[in-house]
Amino acid sequence: MTAVPPPDATRAKRRRTGRRARRAAAPLTVVSALVATVALAGCGQQRDDDVYTVLNSSTDDSYHSWDAATLKRCSAQLGITIEQQSVPAAQVMTKSLRMASSKSLPDVIQFDASEMPTFAEPGGLVDLRTLGLSTQDIPKGIVDFGSYKGTYYGAARTVNTLALFYNKDLLKKAGLPVPTTWDEMRETAKKLTQGKQYGIALSAGGAEDGVFQFTPFMWSNGGDETELDSKNVAGALDYWKGLLKDGSLSKSTVNWTQADVNDQFMAGNAAMMINGPWQVETLNTKKSLHWGIAQIPVPKTGDKSVGPLGGAILTVPNTGDTAREKTAAKIIQCMSSEKEQITYARNSWMVPANEKAAAIWRKEVPELDALADQVATARSRTAKVGAGWSSVSLALQSAFQSALTGQNSAAALKKAQARATSGN
């Protein structure tokens, strides 16, 4: 579908994921102090009136070229020059903070949606609605994805979530249907585990990858990030422990990123995996691999499969220069237009944020229909805890490492709740 050459193995390892994995969270107090300073002090350095900058994490060759093409089209449309500045995903926040402290912020910052509240909390971002950006034809869940405390700060071009990928040939050979419930998935994984092949692979590592992958199990089981020590959250973690106990899940899962999980699936070491659409381009490089995609199984029939919304959002930092902020909003409007969303989605295999664009995309890639259905029920990680998500995430990461290596789930999650509440 995409004209961009498939990435090699090295590039596949560092491909962007929906949640910007392994990103270190800056302390909220530090962020607040720096951002509040620039928000109050206004714009510092002189800038070229016709040159605007977009800061993003498109360091991967493919993403960088796609964004460069988008910005070239938008530059021509708006009659200005738009430059792209790309840094590794883990450095977007720290780079933004350094630029805020030196009063040299870019005109547009592409944040991971889970990080946006941290920058918005102290007044570092501008309400996009006040700059004329409309949320018409954008589903409420995606509007909320780019909002903090009811204010719309970030426009998404595309979004993603997790789904169940499966090896069609292996399931067919074993005479097994695609599982839809936890019991079915556990039994299917057991039957598909043989020799060096595990039934399923997922990421439970001590980083945001693992937390991102745990949320659909926690949420679909009625768990909540505001009460990590509830029986519902423990039940989800116990389900993961059950897969380990069965031998259907490798013990190395506590060290795997989502890229590692995809490598295992492509190598034939796992018959199923939990992963996202950012892996599709890489999956399609192996022509002998016949894969399918389905919604993540639920605890019992009739339950709703609730996954995490992932992806990046385009924001306008509060520089105090209202004229440049208005032009920055026009840049975002161009980048997130229906036409540009479809183009970006075709390249990246993500789902367009605009409903009309998504409807066109569904017709073009019917094999990913299940992903679009999963997006329809997905929600933001920061919807309930806002800027406190980083503390929740770190607490869960520690709980995984303890519970999946022997500790009682309830005990591990009790410590996690205490840690999340303290903010440490």
PDB file of N, CA, C and O in Angstrom, residues 14 25 35 42 66 73 76 90 106 151 155 175 196 225 304 323-324 334 341 376 407 422:
ATOM      1  N   ARG A  14      13.525   0.192  16.010  1.00  0.00           N
ATOM      2  CA  ARG A  14      13.325   1.485  16.633  1.00  0.00           C
ATOM      3  C   ARG A  14      12.070   2.187  16.131  1.00  0.00           C
ATOM      4  O   ARG A  14      11.884   3.379  16.344  1.00  0.00           O
ATOM      5  N   ALA A  25       9.840  10.036  32.128  1.00  0.00           N
ATOM      6  CA  ALA A  25       8.952  11.117  32.536  1.00  0.00           C
ATOM      7  C   ALA A  25       9.702  12.148  33.362  1.00  0.00           C
ATOM      8  O   ALA A  25      10.388  11.821  34.320  1.00  0.00           O
ATOM      9  N   VAL A  35       7.695  25.520  32.377  1.00  0.00           N
ATOM     10  CA  VAL A  35       6.649  25.908  31.442  1.00  0.00           C
ATOM     11  C   VAL A  35       5.935  27.164  31.911  1.00  0.00           C
ATOM     12  O   VAL A  35       5.619  28.055  31.124  1.00  0.00           O
ATOM     13  N   GLY A  42       6.435  35.088  28.046  1.00  0.00           N
ATOM     14  CA  GLY A  42       6.159  35.323  26.638  1.00  0.00           C
ATOM     15  C   GLY A  42       7.339  34.940  25.760  1.00  0.00           C
ATOM     16  O   GLY A  42       8.299  34.332  26.172  1.00  0.00           O
ATOM     17  N   TRP A  66       7.663  11.136   5.369  1.00  0.00           N
ATOM     18  CA  TRP A  66       6.221  11.382   5.246  1.00  0.00           C
ATOM     19  C   TRP A  66       5.864  12.763   5.788  1.00  0.00           C
ATOM     20  O   TRP A  66       5.096  13.504   5.182  1.00  0.00           O
ATOM     21  N   ARG A  73       3.694  20.363   1.440  1.00  0.00           N
ATOM     22  CA  ARG A  73       2.377  20.705   0.884  1.00  0.00           C
ATOM     23  C   ARG A  73       1.729  21.838   1.676  1.00  0.00           C
ATOM     24  O   ARG A  73       1.123  22.749   1.109  1.00  0.00           O
ATOM     25  N   ALA A  76       3.301  25.250   0.944  1.00  0.00           N
ATOM     26  CA  ALA A  76       2.812  25.819  -0.309  1.00  0.00           C
ATOM     27  C   ALA A  76       1.394  26.374  -0.145  1.00  0.00           C
ATOM     28  O   ALA A  76       1.056  27.446  -0.654  1.00  0.00           O
ATOM     29  N   ALA A  90      11.858   9.779  23.168  1.00  0.00           N
ATOM     30  CA  ALA A  90      12.125   9.978  24.590  1.00  0.00           C
ATOM     31  C   ALA A  90      12.634  11.369  24.904  1.00  0.00           C
ATOM     32  O   ALA A  90      12.720  11.761  26.070  1.00  0.00           O
ATOM     33  N   PRO A 106       9.336  25.943  19.657  1.00  0.00           N
ATOM     34  CA  PRO A 106       8.888  25.845  18.267  1.00  0.00           C
ATOM     35  C   PRO A 106       7.436  26.324  18.165  1.00  0.00           C
ATOM     36  O   PRO A 106       6.788  26.568  19.192  1.00  0.00           O
ATOM     37  N   THR A 151     -10.322  21.057  28.088  1.00  0.00           N
ATOM     38  CA  THR A 151      -9.785  21.998  27.105  1.00  0.00           C
ATOM     39  C   THR A 151      -9.057  21.232  26.000  1.00  0.00           C
ATOM     40  O   THR A 151      -8.241  20.354  26.279  1.00  0.00           O
ATOM     41  N   ALA A 155      -4.538  18.178  18.491  1.00  0.00           N
ATOM     42  CA  ALA A 155      -5.254  17.600  17.348  1.00  0.00           C
ATOM     43  C   ALA A 155      -4.512  16.360  16.859  1.00  0.00           C
ATOM     44  O   ALA A 155      -3.311  16.412  16.585  1.00  0.00           O
ATOM     45  N   GLY A 175      -6.771 -26.391  13.678  1.00  0.00           N
ATOM     46  CA  GLY A 175      -8.227 -26.449  13.666  1.00  0.00           C
ATOM     47  C   GLY A 175      -8.853 -25.580  14.739  1.00  0.00           C
ATOM     48  O   GLY A 175      -9.895 -25.932  15.305  1.00  0.00           O
ATOM     49  N   LYS A 196       9.788 -24.791  20.282  1.00  0.00           N
ATOM     50  CA  LYS A 196      10.259 -23.421  20.521  1.00  0.00           C
ATOM     51  C   LYS A 196       9.160 -22.384  20.284  1.00  0.00           C
ATOM     52  O   LYS A 196       9.399 -21.191  20.433  1.00  0.00           O
ATOM     53  N   GLU A 225      -7.287   2.711  36.671  1.00  0.00           N
ATOM     54  CA  GLU A 225      -5.989   3.226  37.088  1.00  0.00           C
ATOM     55  C   GLU A 225      -6.046   4.066  38.350  1.00  0.00           C
ATOM     56  O   GLU A 225      -5.000   4.390  38.933  1.00  0.00           O
ATOM     57  N   LYS A 304     -17.107  -5.702  26.799  1.00  0.00           N
ATOM     58  CA  LYS A 304     -16.562  -4.799  25.797  1.00  0.00           C
ATOM     59  C   LYS A 304     -15.040  -4.820  25.869  1.00  0.00           C
ATOM     60  O   LYS A 304     -14.462  -4.750  26.947  1.00  0.00           O
ATOM     61  N   ALA A 323       0.084  36.232  17.116  1.00  0.00           N
ATOM     62  CA  ALA A 323       0.061  36.148  15.654  1.00  0.00           C
ATOM     63  C   ALA A 323       0.664  34.835  15.176  1.00  0.00           C
ATOM     64  O   ALA A 323       0.097  34.147  14.319  1.00  0.00           O
ATOM     65  N   ARG A 324       1.817  34.454  15.753  1.00  0.00           N
ATOM     66  CA  ARG A 324       2.441  33.188  15.360  1.00  0.00           C
ATOM     67  C   ARG A 324       1.602  32.008  15.820  1.00  0.00           C
ATOM     68  O   ARG A 324       1.527  30.981  15.133  1.00  0.00           O
ATOM     69  N   CYS A 334      -3.940  22.267   8.547  1.00  0.00           N
ATOM     70  CA  CYS A 334      -3.522  21.669   7.281  1.00  0.00           C
ATOM     71  C   CYS A 334      -3.022  20.239   7.485  1.00  0.00           C
ATOM     72  O   CYS A 334      -3.421  19.319   6.772  1.00  0.00           O
ATOM     73  N   GLN A 341      -4.853  13.352   6.565  1.00  0.00           N
ATOM     74  CA  GLN A 341      -5.036  12.213   7.474  1.00  0.00           C
ATOM     75  C   GLN A 341      -5.044  10.900   6.702  1.00  0.00           C
ATOM     76  O   GLN A 341      -4.427   9.913   7.118  1.00  0.00           O
ATOM     77  N   ALA A 376     -12.783   2.315  18.195  1.00  0.00           N
ATOM     78  CA  ALA A 376     -14.084   2.897  18.535  1.00  0.00           C
ATOM     79  C   ALA A 376     -14.407   2.788  20.021  1.00  0.00           C
ATOM     80  O   ALA A 376     -15.168   3.598  20.559  1.00  0.00           O
ATOM     81  N   GLN A 407       5.956 -12.736  42.890  1.00  0.00           N
ATOM     82  CA  GLN A 407       5.192 -12.116  43.977  1.00  0.00           C
ATOM     83  C   GLN A 407       3.694 -12.212  43.732  1.00  0.00           C
ATOM     84  O   GLN A 407       3.221 -12.265  42.601  1.00  0.00           O
ATOM     85  N   SER A 422       1.414   8.443  46.106  1.00  0.00           N
ATOM     86  CA  SER A 422       2.450   9.342  46.622  1.00  0.00           C
ATOM     87  C   SER A 422       3.092  10.162  45.519  1.00  0.00           C
ATOM     88  O   SER A 422       3.721  11.186  45.776  1.00  0.00           O
TER      89      SER A 422
END
